[in-house]
mmCIF file of C-alpha atoms and ligand atoms in Angstrom:
data_model
loop_
_atom_site.group_PDB
_atom_site.id
_atom_site.type_symbol
_atom_site.label_atom_id
_atom_site.label_comp_id
_atom_site.label_asym_id
_atom_site.label_seq_id
_atom_site.Cartn_x
_atom_site.Cartn_y
_atom_site.Cartn_z
ATOM 1 C CA MET A 11 295.373 186.224 31.740
ATOM 2 C CA THR A 12 294.671 184.927 35.068
ATOM 3 C CA ARG A 13 292.249 186.370 37.246
ATOM 4 C CA ASP A 14 294.456 188.203 39.491
ATOM 5 C CA GLU A 15 296.645 189.417 36.368
ATOM 6 C CA LEU A 16 293.805 190.981 34.948
ATOM 7 C CA LEU A 17 292.422 192.478 38.163
ATOM 8 C CA ALA A 18 296.354 194.011 39.032
ATOM 9 C CA GLY A 19 295.974 195.410 35.592
ATOM 10 C CA LEU A 20 292.506 196.856 35.861
ATOM 11 C CA TYR A 21 293.865 198.608 39.103
ATOM 12 C CA ASP A 22 297.022 199.873 37.398
ATOM 13 C CA ARG A 23 295.369 201.071 34.143
ATOM 14 C CA THR A 24 292.720 203.097 36.579
ATOM 15 C CA LEU A 25 295.213 204.072 38.564
ATOM 16 C CA THR A 26 297.271 205.843 35.791
ATOM 17 C CA GLY A 27 294.169 206.984 33.926
ATOM 18 C CA ASN A 28 294.298 204.666 30.677
ATOM 19 C CA GLY A 29 290.839 204.959 29.794
ATOM 20 C CA PRO A 30 291.124 202.428 26.730
ATOM 21 C CA ALA A 31 292.630 199.890 28.296
ATOM 22 C CA VAL A 32 290.459 200.276 31.543
ATOM 23 C CA LEU A 33 287.474 199.636 28.857
ATOM 24 C CA GLU A 34 289.320 196.757 27.371
ATOM 25 C CA LEU A 35 290.175 194.897 30.506
ATOM 26 C CA THR A 36 286.933 195.485 32.243
ATOM 27 C CA ASN A 37 285.276 193.730 28.935
ATOM 28 C CA GLU A 38 288.055 190.883 29.132
ATOM 29 C CA GLY A 39 287.771 190.327 32.912
ATOM 30 C CA LEU A 40 283.626 189.964 32.304
ATOM 31 C CA SER A 41 284.205 187.160 29.267
ATOM 32 C CA MET A 42 286.665 185.641 31.560
ATOM 33 C CA GLY A 43 283.530 185.285 34.095
ATOM 34 C CA LEU A 44 284.706 187.981 36.649
ATOM 35 C CA GLY A 45 281.709 189.419 38.245
ATOM 36 C CA PRO A 46 280.808 193.032 38.029
ATOM 37 C CA GLU A 47 281.384 193.499 42.411
ATOM 38 C CA GLU A 48 284.609 191.457 41.830
ATOM 39 C CA LEU A 49 286.057 194.192 38.985
ATOM 40 C CA LEU A 50 284.480 196.910 41.135
ATOM 41 C CA TYR A 51 285.414 196.356 44.399
ATOM 42 C CA GLU A 52 288.608 194.752 43.799
ATOM 43 C CA ALA A 53 289.962 196.958 41.033
ATOM 44 C CA LEU A 54 288.164 199.648 40.049
ATOM 45 C CA ILE A 55 287.643 201.326 43.749
ATOM 46 C CA PRO A 56 290.582 200.430 45.305
ATOM 47 C CA ALA A 57 292.700 202.193 42.488
ATOM 48 C CA LEU A 58 290.432 205.729 43.334
ATOM 49 C CA GLU A 59 291.340 205.131 46.715
ATOM 50 C CA GLU A 60 295.080 205.101 45.852
ATOM 51 C CA VAL A 61 294.827 207.920 43.549
ATOM 52 C CA GLY A 62 293.183 210.049 46.505
ATOM 53 C CA ALA A 63 295.694 209.151 48.521
ATOM 54 C CA ARG A 64 298.724 209.997 45.910
ATOM 55 C CA PHE A 65 296.631 213.325 45.980
ATOM 56 C CA GLU A 66 296.845 214.046 49.362
ATOM 57 C CA ARG A 67 300.598 213.231 49.002
ATOM 58 C CA GLY A 68 301.136 215.790 46.887
ATOM 59 C CA ASP A 69 302.323 212.869 44.124
ATOM 60 C CA PHE A 70 299.095 213.282 42.102
ATOM 61 C CA PHE A 71 297.206 216.542 41.213
ATOM 62 C CA VAL A 72 293.688 217.266 39.784
ATOM 63 C CA PRO A 73 294.523 216.283 36.413
ATOM 64 C CA GLU A 74 295.645 213.118 37.364
ATOM 65 C CA MET A 75 292.630 212.768 39.194
ATOM 66 C CA LEU A 76 290.292 213.352 36.632
ATOM 67 C CA ILE A 77 291.946 211.005 34.036
ATOM 68 C CA ALA A 78 291.267 208.273 36.615
ATOM 69 C CA GLY A 79 287.924 209.508 37.501
ATOM 70 C CA LYS A 80 286.940 209.278 33.914
ATOM 71 C CA ALA A 81 288.540 205.847 33.171
ATOM 72 C CA MET A 82 286.518 204.593 36.156
ATOM 73 C CA ALA A 83 283.505 206.517 34.910
ATOM 74 C CA GLY A 84 283.584 204.299 31.769
ATOM 75 C CA ALA A 85 283.878 200.834 33.007
ATOM 76 C CA LEU A 86 281.159 201.775 35.348
ATOM 77 C CA GLU A 87 279.024 202.366 32.050
ATOM 78 C CA ILE A 88 279.808 199.195 31.086
ATOM 79 C CA LEU A 89 279.395 197.364 34.197
ATOM 80 C CA ARG A 90 275.970 199.597 34.769
ATOM 81 C CA PRO A 91 273.032 197.068 33.238
ATOM 82 C CA LEU A 92 275.029 193.859 34.807
ATOM 83 C CA LEU A 93 274.872 195.404 38.418
ATOM 84 C CA ALA A 94 271.439 196.934 37.842
ATOM 85 C CA GLU A 95 270.028 194.057 36.214
ATOM 86 C CA THR A 96 266.766 192.864 38.018
ATOM 87 C CA GLY A 97 263.214 191.764 37.270
ATOM 88 C CA ALA A 98 262.220 193.322 40.328
ATOM 89 C CA GLN A 99 259.077 195.670 40.566
ATOM 90 C CA THR A 100 259.059 199.893 41.342
ATOM 91 C CA ILE A 101 259.502 199.447 45.332
ATOM 92 C CA GLY A 102 259.874 203.073 45.431
ATOM 93 C CA THR A 103 261.004 206.286 44.083
ATOM 94 C CA VAL A 104 264.515 208.311 45.054
ATOM 95 C CA VAL A 105 265.234 211.569 44.029
ATOM 96 C CA MET A 106 269.170 211.918 43.879
ATOM 97 C CA GLY A 107 271.964 214.527 43.943
ATOM 98 C CA THR A 108 275.326 215.878 45.026
ATOM 99 C CA VAL A 109 275.059 219.188 46.737
ATOM 100 C CA LYS A 110 275.784 222.251 45.445
ATOM 101 C CA GLY A 111 279.553 223.393 45.151
ATOM 102 C CA ASP A 112 280.577 219.435 44.808
ATOM 103 C CA VAL A 113 281.232 217.884 41.314
ATOM 104 C CA HIS A 114 282.100 214.251 42.382
ATOM 105 C CA ASP A 115 279.681 212.313 40.739
ATOM 106 C CA ILE A 116 281.164 208.709 40.639
ATOM 107 C CA GLY A 117 280.327 207.829 43.968
ATOM 108 C CA LYS A 118 276.607 209.021 43.769
ATOM 109 C CA ASN A 119 276.243 207.317 40.072
ATOM 110 C CA LEU A 120 277.300 204.092 41.769
ATOM 111 C CA VAL A 121 274.580 204.261 44.676
ATOM 112 C CA ASN A 122 271.930 205.308 41.833
ATOM 113 C CA ILE A 123 272.663 201.802 39.746
ATOM 114 C CA MET A 124 272.512 199.574 42.937
ATOM 115 C CA PHE A 125 269.254 201.194 44.023
ATOM 116 C CA GLU A 126 267.945 200.632 40.285
ATOM 117 C CA GLY A 127 269.080 197.005 40.523
ATOM 118 C CA ALA A 128 267.015 196.633 43.921
ATOM 119 C CA GLY A 129 264.045 197.796 41.974
ATOM 120 C CA PHE A 130 263.903 201.614 43.019
ATOM 121 C CA GLN A 131 262.881 204.448 40.090
ATOM 122 C CA VAL A 132 265.921 207.053 40.570
ATOM 123 C CA ILE A 133 265.428 210.831 39.453
ATOM 124 C CA ASP A 134 269.051 211.931 39.252
ATOM 125 C CA LEU A 135 269.185 215.588 39.454
ATOM 126 C CA GLY A 136 273.326 215.410 38.627
ATOM 127 C CA VAL A 137 276.081 217.340 40.601
ATOM 128 C CA GLN A 138 276.498 220.943 42.041
ATOM 129 C CA VAL A 139 272.382 220.723 42.998
ATOM 130 C CA ALA A 140 271.101 223.464 44.871
ATOM 131 C CA PRO A 141 268.682 223.133 47.754
ATOM 132 C CA GLU A 142 265.881 224.786 45.545
ATOM 133 C CA LYS A 143 266.550 221.993 42.795
ATOM 134 C CA PHE A 144 265.884 219.227 45.449
ATOM 135 C CA VAL A 145 262.676 221.354 46.370
ATOM 136 C CA GLU A 146 261.205 221.826 43.017
ATOM 137 C CA ALA A 147 262.227 217.943 42.128
ATOM 138 C CA ILE A 148 260.455 216.665 45.602
ATOM 139 C CA ARG A 149 257.383 218.739 44.615
ATOM 140 C CA GLU A 150 257.528 217.286 41.012
ATOM 141 C CA HIS A 151 258.053 213.442 41.447
ATOM 142 C CA LYS A 152 256.719 213.283 45.125
ATOM 143 C CA PRO A 153 259.557 210.720 45.856
ATOM 144 C CA ASP A 154 260.166 208.411 48.987
ATOM 145 C CA ILE A 155 263.599 209.357 49.636
ATOM 146 C CA VAL A 156 265.558 212.038 48.591
ATOM 147 C CA GLY A 157 269.477 211.412 48.584
ATOM 148 C CA PHE A 158 271.938 213.918 48.910
ATOM 149 C CA SER A 159 275.528 212.675 48.431
ATOM 150 C CA ALA A 160 278.749 215.111 49.294
ATOM 151 C CA PHE A 161 282.738 214.199 48.934
ATOM 152 C CA LEU A 162 284.361 217.194 50.503
ATOM 153 C CA THR A 163 284.640 218.515 53.643
ATOM 154 C CA THR A 164 284.185 221.856 52.751
ATOM 155 C CA THR A 165 280.398 220.729 50.841
ATOM 156 C CA MET A 166 278.853 218.669 53.476
ATOM 157 C CA PRO A 167 277.138 221.697 55.417
ATOM 158 C CA MET A 168 274.746 221.821 52.628
ATOM 159 C CA PHE A 169 273.082 218.539 53.790
ATOM 160 C CA LYS A 170 271.927 221.221 57.173
ATOM 161 C CA ALA A 171 270.757 224.116 54.057
ATOM 162 C CA ASN A 172 268.802 221.239 51.927
ATOM 163 C CA ILE A 173 267.217 220.125 54.936
ATOM 164 C CA ASN A 174 266.361 223.481 55.977
ATOM 165 C CA ALA A 175 265.151 224.386 52.953
ATOM 166 C CA LEU A 176 262.695 221.053 52.450
ATOM 167 C CA ARG A 177 261.562 222.389 56.247
ATOM 168 C CA LYS A 178 260.741 225.737 54.765
ATOM 169 C CA SER A 179 258.724 224.195 51.673
ATOM 170 C CA GLY A 180 256.836 222.284 53.986
ATOM 171 C CA LEU A 181 258.357 218.880 52.588
ATOM 172 C CA ARG A 182 260.515 217.623 55.333
ATOM 173 C CA ASP A 183 257.705 215.113 56.749
ATOM 174 C CA GLN A 184 257.066 213.687 53.051
ATOM 175 C CA VAL A 185 260.327 212.465 52.242
ATOM 176 C CA ILE A 186 263.140 210.206 53.893
ATOM 177 C CA VAL A 187 265.903 212.120 53.721
ATOM 178 C CA MET A 188 269.439 210.041 53.020
ATOM 179 C CA VAL A 189 272.987 211.310 52.909
ATOM 180 C CA GLY A 190 276.228 209.908 52.031
ATOM 181 C CA GLY A 191 280.005 210.368 50.319
ATOM 182 C CA ALA A 192 283.350 209.601 51.279
ATOM 183 C CA PRO A 193 283.558 212.247 54.214
ATOM 184 C CA VAL A 194 280.416 211.372 55.259
ATOM 185 C CA THR A 195 279.746 209.553 59.031
ATOM 186 C CA GLN A 196 276.882 208.440 61.002
ATOM 187 C CA GLU A 197 277.642 211.257 63.686
ATOM 188 C CA TYR A 198 277.458 213.933 61.024
ATOM 189 C CA ALA A 199 274.028 212.240 59.332
ATOM 190 C CA ASP A 200 272.647 212.327 62.719
ATOM 191 C CA VAL A 201 274.053 216.161 63.810
ATOM 192 C CA VAL A 202 272.367 217.469 60.483
ATOM 193 C CA GLY A 203 268.924 215.514 60.977
ATOM 194 C CA ALA A 204 268.849 213.211 57.958
ATOM 195 C CA ASP A 205 266.958 209.755 58.467
ATOM 196 C CA GLY A 206 269.571 207.670 57.162
ATOM 197 C CA TYR A 207 273.387 207.514 56.173
ATOM 198 C CA ALA A 208 275.692 204.725 54.610
ATOM 199 C CA ALA A 209 279.201 204.160 53.896
ATOM 200 C CA ASP A 210 278.693 202.647 50.334
ATOM 201 C CA ALA A 211 276.605 201.740 47.606
ATOM 202 C CA SER A 212 275.345 198.193 48.786
ATOM 203 C CA ALA A 213 274.447 199.371 52.412
ATOM 204 C CA ALA A 214 272.585 202.532 50.807
ATOM 205 C CA VAL A 215 270.136 200.005 49.308
ATOM 206 C CA VAL A 216 269.882 197.885 52.732
ATOM 207 C CA ARG A 217 269.020 201.194 54.689
ATOM 208 C CA ALA A 218 266.745 202.689 52.366
ATOM 209 C CA LYS A 219 264.389 199.290 52.126
ATOM 210 C CA GLU A 220 264.375 199.570 56.042
ATOM 211 C CA LEU A 221 263.875 203.056 56.282
ATOM 212 C CA LEU A 222 261.264 202.439 53.572
ATOM 213 C CA LYS A 223 259.530 199.373 55.252
ATOM 214 C CA ARG A 224 259.194 201.413 58.592
ATOM 215 C CA ARG A 225 257.784 204.337 57.272
ATOM 216 C CA ARG A 226 255.283 202.545 55.298
ATOM 217 C CA ALA A 227 254.224 200.379 58.550
ATOM 218 C CA MET A 228 254.290 203.823 60.377
ATOM 219 C CA ALA A 229 251.913 205.009 57.889
ATOM 220 C CA SER A 230 249.138 202.012 57.921
ATOM 221 C CA ALA A 231 249.738 201.708 61.601
HETATM 222 CO CO1 B1M B 24 288.433 214.961 44.585
HETATM 223 N N1 B1M B 24 288.839 214.734 46.578
HETATM 224 N N2 B1M B 24 288.523 216.676 44.303
HETATM 225 N N3 B1M B 24 288.109 214.809 42.312
HETATM 226 N N4 B1M B 24 288.273 213.094 44.267
HETATM 227 C C1 B1M B 24 288.740 213.759 46.567
HETATM 228 C C2 B1M B 24 286.703 213.372 47.104
HETATM 229 C C3 B1M B 24 289.082 213.478 48.282
HETATM 230 C C4 B1M B 24 289.048 213.074 49.213
HETATM 231 C C5 B1M B 24 291.083 213.457 47.669
HETATM 232 C C6 B1M B 24 292.055 213.524 48.487
HETATM 233 O O1 B1M B 24 292.487 214.637 48.924
HETATM 234 N N5 B1M B 24 292.379 212.565 48.836
HETATM 235 C C7 B1M B 24 289.307 215.120 48.522
HETATM 236 C C8 B1M B 24 288.897 215.666 49.648
HETATM 237 C C9 B1M B 24 289.186 215.976 50.778
HETATM 238 C C10 B1M B 24 288.390 216.510 51.720
HETATM 239 O O2 B1M B 24 287.093 217.155 51.471
HETATM 240 N N6 B1M B 24 288.157 216.208 52.755
HETATM 241 C C11 B1M B 24 289.083 215.750 46.798
HETATM 242 C C12 B1M B 24 289.408 217.132 46.870
HETATM 243 C C13 B1M B 24 290.132 218.052 47.745
HETATM 244 C C14 B1M B 24 289.047 217.553 45.373
HETATM 245 C C15 B1M B 24 289.152 219.114 44.835
HETATM 246 C C16 B1M B 24 289.031 220.144 45.887
HETATM 247 C C17 B1M B 24 290.667 219.228 44.413
HETATM 248 C C18 B1M B 24 291.085 220.622 43.811
HETATM 249 O O3 B1M B 24 290.363 221.258 42.980
HETATM 250 N N7 B1M B 24 292.356 221.195 44.490
HETATM 251 C C19 B1M B 24 288.183 219.188 43.730
HETATM 252 C C20 B1M B 24 286.883 219.719 44.078
HETATM 253 C C21 B1M B 24 285.962 219.986 42.902
HETATM 254 C C22 B1M B 24 284.378 220.163 43.493
HETATM 255 O O4 B1M B 24 283.634 219.350 43.864
HETATM 256 N N8 B1M B 24 284.097 221.608 43.825
HETATM 257 C C23 B1M B 24 288.037 217.739 43.221
HETATM 258 C C24 B1M B 24 287.906 217.318 41.919
HETATM 259 C C25 B1M B 24 288.291 215.928 41.341
HETATM 260 C C26 B1M B 24 287.764 215.762 40.171
HETATM 261 C C27 B1M B 24 286.983 216.270 39.290
HETATM 262 C C28 B1M B 24 289.148 216.031 39.336
HETATM 263 C C29 B1M B 24 287.507 214.302 40.173
HETATM 264 C C30 B1M B 24 285.732 213.736 40.494
HETATM 265 C C31 B1M B 24 285.720 212.731 38.864
HETATM 266 C C32 B1M B 24 283.983 212.777 38.806
HETATM 267 O O5 B1M B 24 283.368 212.557 40.287
HETATM 268 N N9 B1M B 24 283.325 212.778 37.941
HETATM 269 C C33 B1M B 24 287.986 213.544 41.791
HETATM 270 C C34 B1M B 24 288.121 211.969 42.147
HETATM 271 C C35 B1M B 24 288.193 211.227 41.176
HETATM 272 C C36 B1M B 24 288.426 212.159 43.274
HETATM 273 C C37 B1M B 24 288.835 210.945 44.049
HETATM 274 C C38 B1M B 24 290.307 210.394 43.661
HETATM 275 C C39 B1M B 24 288.113 209.989 43.775
HETATM 276 C C40 B1M B 24 286.434 209.477 44.107
HETATM 277 C C41 B1M B 24 285.857 208.466 43.789
HETATM 278 O O6 B1M B 24 285.133 208.761 42.562
HETATM 279 N N10 B1M B 24 285.893 207.519 44.336
HETATM 280 C C42 B1M B 24 288.863 210.932 45.628
HETATM 281 C C43 B1M B 24 289.522 210.332 46.675
HETATM 282 C C44 B1M B 24 288.789 209.222 47.317
HETATM 283 O O7 B1M B 24 287.363 209.448 47.604
HETATM 284 N N11 B1M B 24 289.289 208.413 48.056
HETATM 285 C C45 B1M B 24 288.612 212.603 45.859
HETATM 286 C C46 B1M B 24 284.939 206.611 44.295
HETATM 287 C C47 B1M B 24 283.874 206.214 44.798
HETATM 288 C C48 B1M B 24 283.104 205.031 44.242
HETATM 289 O O8 B1M B 24 283.842 206.352 46.015
HETATM 290 O O9 B1M B 24 282.719 208.592 46.009
HETATM 291 O O10 B1M B 24 283.182 207.363 48.187
HETATM 292 P P1 B1M B 24 283.004 207.181 46.812
HETATM 293 O O11 B1M B 24 281.109 207.009 46.840
HETATM 294 C C49 B1M B 24 280.695 205.758 47.545
HETATM 295 C C50 B1M B 24 280.129 206.490 48.960
HETATM 296 O O12 B1M B 24 280.659 207.679 49.453
HETATM 297 C C51 B1M B 24 278.920 206.115 48.986
HETATM 298 O O13 B1M B 24 278.510 205.059 47.903
HETATM 299 C C52 B1M B 24 279.754 205.480 46.895
HETATM 300 C C53 B1M B 24 279.586 204.330 46.276
HETATM 301 O O14 B1M B 24 279.997 202.995 47.044
HETATM 302 N N12 B1M B 24 278.288 207.185 48.703
HETATM 303 C C54 B1M B 24 276.842 207.129 49.338
HETATM 304 C C55 B1M B 24 278.202 208.067 47.885
HETATM 305 N N13 B1M B 24 276.837 208.959 47.919
HETATM 306 C C56 B1M B 24 275.956 208.415 48.495
HETATM 307 C C57 B1M B 24 274.752 208.777 49.026
HETATM 308 C C58 B1M B 24 274.256 207.886 49.910
HETATM 309 C C59 B1M B 24 274.506 206.975 50.622
HETATM 310 C C60 B1M B 24 276.002 206.407 50.483
HETATM 311 O O15 B1M B 24 272.721 208.166 50.037
HETATM 312 C C61 B1M B 24 271.988 209.234 49.794
#
């Protein structure tokens, strides 16, 4: 099998939610020498984008989205140690969660993997995380950054609710707030008063490092 055939096969099997074939092709791709990023960005993520497009057109329904998501999540577990492979020392702590009312977690999990790969310690609170849970976790773990993910236009307003909860608890100034998720934009992040936004997992790491550097420089000035 050629590289292009493998990527095309991985894309097709993810689109149709064939979990066992996705695992097999992911392993095969790696043994052929393809990088984890190639598998991710040239097959797995584009397949889920197509799933979303078909859902919007009414060609796919929730069950199809669910099995495609599960197939992708299985591949992500194989890729996780490779993406997070690093000898780096811990450079900061991040508390992450998908906001209340939202069960999407693949994008959040990918951000977590990239954060871990960059040397961050990640405390993942999972999905449907209520504002008071974020507050509790920030009190307990004292992270440098708290990350809120939202994947639905209807759950994005939880960013503001979370930030308000941090304010009420007197924690807002102690932590950098980052937001992200498929429908989120820089403009929306600014409106809700987040410190940082990133469109994807790699950009999230770059932005987190910038924000952390700035905060540490200000603290030592
Ligand atoms: Co849903 N879903 N879904 N879904 N789903 C979307 C998000 C949707 C865009 C599909 C569509 O219509 N095109 C649409 C939202 C529309 C909108 O709000 N405008 C949608 C809908 C409508 C729904 C339901 C309401 C459907 C229904 O029940 N009628 C329902 C909602 C349930 C709920 O949450 N309450 C629902 C359910 C589901 C499943 C459970 C079936 C499944 C989720 C499985 C899972 O996550 N475990 C699912 C899936 C799979 C999708 C799509 C197809 C794929 C999502 C995904 O994993 N993408 C999605 C379509 C799409 O996104 N194109 C869709 C791949 C992932 C790697 O990308 O999520 O963008 P992404 O993550 C990126 C960035 O967002 C960023 O980095 C990530 C990695 O690069 N990022 C951050 C994320 N968090 C960040 C945090 C940061 C920084 C960057 O800082 C803290």
